[in-house]
Short mmCIF file of C-alpha atoms in Angstrom, two decimals:
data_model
loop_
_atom_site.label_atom_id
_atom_site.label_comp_id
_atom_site.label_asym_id
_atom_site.label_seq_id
_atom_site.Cartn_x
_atom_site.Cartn_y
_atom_site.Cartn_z
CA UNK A 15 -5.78 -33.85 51.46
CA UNK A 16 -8.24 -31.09 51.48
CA UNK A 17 -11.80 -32.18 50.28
CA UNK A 18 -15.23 -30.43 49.90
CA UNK A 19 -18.21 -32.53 48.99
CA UNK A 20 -21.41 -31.66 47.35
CA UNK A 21 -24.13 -32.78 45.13
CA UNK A 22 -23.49 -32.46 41.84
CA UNK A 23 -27.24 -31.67 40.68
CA UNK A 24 -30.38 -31.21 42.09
CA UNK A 25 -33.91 -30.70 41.05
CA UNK A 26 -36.94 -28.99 42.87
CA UNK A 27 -40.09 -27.07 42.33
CA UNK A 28 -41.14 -23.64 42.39
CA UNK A 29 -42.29 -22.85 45.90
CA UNK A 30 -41.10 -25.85 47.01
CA UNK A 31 -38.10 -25.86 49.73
CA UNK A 32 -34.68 -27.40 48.82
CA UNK A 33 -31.51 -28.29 50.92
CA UNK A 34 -28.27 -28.54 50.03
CA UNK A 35 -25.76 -30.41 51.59
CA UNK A 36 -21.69 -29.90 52.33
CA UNK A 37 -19.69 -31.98 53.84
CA UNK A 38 -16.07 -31.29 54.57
CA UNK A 39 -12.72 -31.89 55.18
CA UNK A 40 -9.83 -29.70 55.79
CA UNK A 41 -6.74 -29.04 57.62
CA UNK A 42 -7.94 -26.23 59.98
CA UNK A 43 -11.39 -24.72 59.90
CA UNK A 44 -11.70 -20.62 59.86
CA UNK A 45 -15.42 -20.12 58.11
CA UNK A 46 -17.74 -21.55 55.60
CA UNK A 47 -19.22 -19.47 53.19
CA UNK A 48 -21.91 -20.02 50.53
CA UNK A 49 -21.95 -18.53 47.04
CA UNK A 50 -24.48 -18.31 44.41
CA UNK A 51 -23.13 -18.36 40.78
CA UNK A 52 -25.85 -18.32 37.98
CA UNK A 53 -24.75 -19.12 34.53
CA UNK A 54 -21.94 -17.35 33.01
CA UNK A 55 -21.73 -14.61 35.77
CA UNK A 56 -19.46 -14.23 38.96
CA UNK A 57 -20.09 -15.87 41.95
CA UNK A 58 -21.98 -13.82 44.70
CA UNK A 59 -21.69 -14.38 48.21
CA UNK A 60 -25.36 -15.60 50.32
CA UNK A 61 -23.50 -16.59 53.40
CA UNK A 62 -20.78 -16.85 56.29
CA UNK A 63 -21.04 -19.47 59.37
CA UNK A 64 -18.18 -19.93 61.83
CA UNK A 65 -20.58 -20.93 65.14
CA UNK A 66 -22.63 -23.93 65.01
CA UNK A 67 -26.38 -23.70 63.81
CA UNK A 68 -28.72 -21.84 61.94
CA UNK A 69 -28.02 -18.78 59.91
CA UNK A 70 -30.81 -16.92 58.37
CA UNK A 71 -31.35 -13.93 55.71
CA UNK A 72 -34.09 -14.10 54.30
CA UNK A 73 -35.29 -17.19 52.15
CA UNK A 74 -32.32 -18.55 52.65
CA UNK A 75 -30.59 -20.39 55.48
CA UNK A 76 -27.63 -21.83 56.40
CA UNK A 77 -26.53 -24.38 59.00
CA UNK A 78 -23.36 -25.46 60.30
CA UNK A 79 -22.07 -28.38 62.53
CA UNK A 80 -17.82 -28.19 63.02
CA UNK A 81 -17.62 -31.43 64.58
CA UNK A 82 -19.58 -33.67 61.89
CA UNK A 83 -17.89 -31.39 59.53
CA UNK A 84 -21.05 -30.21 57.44
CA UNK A 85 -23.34 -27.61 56.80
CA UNK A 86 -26.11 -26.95 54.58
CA UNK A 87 -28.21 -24.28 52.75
CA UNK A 88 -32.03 -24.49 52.78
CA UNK A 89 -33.54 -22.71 50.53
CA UNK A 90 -37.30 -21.93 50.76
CA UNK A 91 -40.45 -20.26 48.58
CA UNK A 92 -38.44 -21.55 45.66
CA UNK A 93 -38.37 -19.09 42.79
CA UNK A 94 -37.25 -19.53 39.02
CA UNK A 95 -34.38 -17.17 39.38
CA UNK A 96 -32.96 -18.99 42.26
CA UNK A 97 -32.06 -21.61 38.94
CA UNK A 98 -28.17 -21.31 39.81
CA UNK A 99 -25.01 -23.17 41.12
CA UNK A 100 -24.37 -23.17 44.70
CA UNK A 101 -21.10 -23.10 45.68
CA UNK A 102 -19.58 -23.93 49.30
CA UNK A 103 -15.92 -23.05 50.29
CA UNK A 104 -13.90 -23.36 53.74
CA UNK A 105 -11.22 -21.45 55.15
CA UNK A 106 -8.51 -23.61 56.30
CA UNK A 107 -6.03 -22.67 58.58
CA UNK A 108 -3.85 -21.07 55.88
CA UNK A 109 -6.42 -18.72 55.58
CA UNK A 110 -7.35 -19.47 52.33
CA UNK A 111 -10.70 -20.75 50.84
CA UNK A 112 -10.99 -24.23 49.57
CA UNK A 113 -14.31 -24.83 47.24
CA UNK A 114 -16.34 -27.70 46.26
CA UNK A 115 -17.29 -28.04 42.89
CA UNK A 116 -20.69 -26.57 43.14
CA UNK A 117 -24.50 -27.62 43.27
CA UNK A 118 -26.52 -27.17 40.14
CA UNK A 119 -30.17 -26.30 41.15
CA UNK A 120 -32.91 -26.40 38.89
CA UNK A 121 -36.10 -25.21 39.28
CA UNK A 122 -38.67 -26.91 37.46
CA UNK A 123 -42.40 -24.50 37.52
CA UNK B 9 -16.21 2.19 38.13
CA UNK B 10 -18.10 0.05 41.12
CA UNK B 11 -16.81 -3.25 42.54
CA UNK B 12 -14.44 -5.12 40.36
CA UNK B 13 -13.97 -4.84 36.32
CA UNK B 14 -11.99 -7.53 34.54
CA UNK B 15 -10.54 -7.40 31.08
CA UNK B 16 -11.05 -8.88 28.59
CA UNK B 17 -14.39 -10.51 28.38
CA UNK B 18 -12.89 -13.15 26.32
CA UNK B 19 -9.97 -14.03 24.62
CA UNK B 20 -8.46 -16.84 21.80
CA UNK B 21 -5.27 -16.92 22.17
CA UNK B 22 -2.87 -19.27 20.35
CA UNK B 23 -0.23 -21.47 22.44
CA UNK B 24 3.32 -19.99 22.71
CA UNK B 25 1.69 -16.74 23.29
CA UNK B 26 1.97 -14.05 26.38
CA UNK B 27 -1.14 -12.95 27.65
CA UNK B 28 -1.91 -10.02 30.29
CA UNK B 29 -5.35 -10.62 32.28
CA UNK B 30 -6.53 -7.00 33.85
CA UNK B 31 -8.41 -6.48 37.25
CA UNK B 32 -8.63 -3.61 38.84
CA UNK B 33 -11.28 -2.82 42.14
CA UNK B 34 -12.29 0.60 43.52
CA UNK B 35 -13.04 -0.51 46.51
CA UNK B 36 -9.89 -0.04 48.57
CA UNK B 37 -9.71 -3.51 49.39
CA UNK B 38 -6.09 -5.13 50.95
CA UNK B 39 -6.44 -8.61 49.40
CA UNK B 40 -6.56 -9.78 45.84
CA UNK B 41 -7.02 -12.90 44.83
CA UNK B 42 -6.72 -14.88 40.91
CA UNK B 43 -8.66 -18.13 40.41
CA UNK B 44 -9.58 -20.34 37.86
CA UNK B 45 -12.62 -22.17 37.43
CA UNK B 46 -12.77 -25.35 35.05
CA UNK B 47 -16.20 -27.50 34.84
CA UNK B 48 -16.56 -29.90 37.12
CA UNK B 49 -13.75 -28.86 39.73
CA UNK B 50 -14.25 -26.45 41.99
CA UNK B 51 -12.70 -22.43 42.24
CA UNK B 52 -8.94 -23.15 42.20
CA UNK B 53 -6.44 -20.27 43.71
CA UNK B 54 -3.99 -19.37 41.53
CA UNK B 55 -1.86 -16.50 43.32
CA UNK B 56 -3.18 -13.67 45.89
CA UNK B 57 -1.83 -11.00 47.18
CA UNK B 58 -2.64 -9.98 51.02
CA UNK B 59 -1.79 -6.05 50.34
CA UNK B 60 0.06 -3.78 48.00
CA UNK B 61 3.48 -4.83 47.19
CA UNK B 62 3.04 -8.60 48.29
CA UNK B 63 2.03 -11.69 46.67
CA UNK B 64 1.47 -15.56 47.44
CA UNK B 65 1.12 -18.83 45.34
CA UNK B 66 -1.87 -20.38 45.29
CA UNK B 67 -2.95 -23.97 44.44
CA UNK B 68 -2.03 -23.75 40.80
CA UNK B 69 0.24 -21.24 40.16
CA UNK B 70 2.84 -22.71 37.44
CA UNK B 71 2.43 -20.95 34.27
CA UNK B 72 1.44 -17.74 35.90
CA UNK B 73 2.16 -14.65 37.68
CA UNK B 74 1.19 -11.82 39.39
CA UNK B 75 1.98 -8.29 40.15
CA UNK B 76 0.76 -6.12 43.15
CA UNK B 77 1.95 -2.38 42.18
CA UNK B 78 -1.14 -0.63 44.16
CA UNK B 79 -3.81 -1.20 45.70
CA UNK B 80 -6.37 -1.18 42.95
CA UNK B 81 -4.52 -3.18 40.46
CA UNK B 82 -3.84 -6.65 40.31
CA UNK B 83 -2.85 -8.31 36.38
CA UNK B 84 -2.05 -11.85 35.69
CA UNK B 85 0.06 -13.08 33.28
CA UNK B 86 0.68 -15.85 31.22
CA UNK B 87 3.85 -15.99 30.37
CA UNK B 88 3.58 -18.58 27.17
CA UNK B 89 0.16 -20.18 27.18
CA UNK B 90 -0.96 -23.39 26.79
CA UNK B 91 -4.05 -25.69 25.60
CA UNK B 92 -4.38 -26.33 29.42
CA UNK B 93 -4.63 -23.10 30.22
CA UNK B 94 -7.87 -22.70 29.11
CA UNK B 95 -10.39 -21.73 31.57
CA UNK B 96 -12.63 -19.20 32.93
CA UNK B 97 -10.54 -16.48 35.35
CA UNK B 98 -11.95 -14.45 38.20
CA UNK B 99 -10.22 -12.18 39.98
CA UNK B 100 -11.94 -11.27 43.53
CA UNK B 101 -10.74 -8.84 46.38
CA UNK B 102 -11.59 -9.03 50.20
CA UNK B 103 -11.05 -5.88 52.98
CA UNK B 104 -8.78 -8.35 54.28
CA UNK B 105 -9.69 -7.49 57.81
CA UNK B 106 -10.84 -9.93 60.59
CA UNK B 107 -14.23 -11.36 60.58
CA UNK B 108 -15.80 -12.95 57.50
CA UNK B 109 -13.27 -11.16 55.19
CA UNK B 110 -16.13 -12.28 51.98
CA UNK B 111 -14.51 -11.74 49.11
CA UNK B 112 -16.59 -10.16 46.11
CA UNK B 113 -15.88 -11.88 42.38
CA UNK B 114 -15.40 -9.36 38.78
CA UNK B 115 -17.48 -10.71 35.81
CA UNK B 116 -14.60 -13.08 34.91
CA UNK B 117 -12.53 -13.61 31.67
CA UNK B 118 -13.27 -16.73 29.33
CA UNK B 119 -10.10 -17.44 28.22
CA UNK B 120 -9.54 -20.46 25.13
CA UNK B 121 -5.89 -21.28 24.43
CA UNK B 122 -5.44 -23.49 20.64
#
């Protein structure tokens, strides 16, 4: 089966730098993308790898590595809004997106 | 309108009932896509629909369908609804060109089913 792995929670500090992790498993790889959903609202999309390595806008980063199947999102300068649910998803070779269940970040001042 | 509206906000519906979700997107985009998102699991497709005229089952499409008149419209349906059923929908719509085809969420509709 098809399987995307992530923390459930997590808990930094304002200022402070934070990774997430994503580890992966699916039938075909065509993308990774990370999404930012804060409470109640829509997710919003931060980021797209399909190469290996780094990926940066901003305060935000994100890696990927296709043959270990994972890829994380650092995020740095850590601010209260960034207080949120990070969400990874893969496009398989259907070309459709399969997500993980999401990383809650909070930020504690 | 900019992006993607949904309708309704919420809804309490009681079981046995049909229900029409609305999304509609102004930004000309080929592919439409219905998920639902339940605590705990992760964004689960529903049905999509690659252009006008043409839709797909997703992941968990029993209970539901979908209609793909235009471009800008794209309602779900539940055709008798269920306790199960009750979730929070997004509807989301992607250029559906190559590349990173992103796709872009509405504000979502909180949907309880008793």
């Amino acid at each position: 089966g098809q399987n995307i792995d992530q923390p459930t929670e997590m808990t930094a500090t304002e200022g402070a730098i934070v990774q997430i992790n994503c580890t992966y498993q699916t039938s075909g790889f065509n993308g990774l993308f990370w999404y930012q959903q804060h409470a109640g609202e829509a997710p919003t999309f931060l980021s797209y790898n399909v190469l290996d390595g780094l990926e940066e806008k901003g305060r935000f980063s994100s890696f990927l590595s296709r043959s270990k199947g994972y890829s994380y999102l650092l995020l740095k300068e850590l601010q209260m809004k960034d207080s949120a649910s990070y969400l990874c998803a893969v496009r398989d070779s259907n070309y459709q997106l399969i997500w993980g269940a999401g990383t809650k970040l909070i930020i504690k001042p | 309108i900019a992006g993607i509206t949904q309708a309704p906000t919420s809804q309490i519906l009681a079981a046995g009932r049909r229900m029409t979700l609305r999304c509609t997107q102004d930004m000309r985009h080929n592919a439409m896509y219905w998920y639902r998102q339940d605590l705990g699991l992760g964004l689960r497709l529903i049905h999509y629909s690659n252009t006008a005229g043409t839709t797909g089952k997703g992941e968990v499409p029993d209970g539901y369908s979908v209609s793909r008149a235009n471009t800008d419209d794209f309602p779900l349906t539940l055709a008798s609804a269920v306790p199960s059923q009750t979730s929070v929908y997004f509807c989301a719509s992607s250029d559906g060109a190559g590349g990173p085809d992103t796709q872009y969420f509405g504000p979502g509709t909180r949907l309880t089913v008793l």
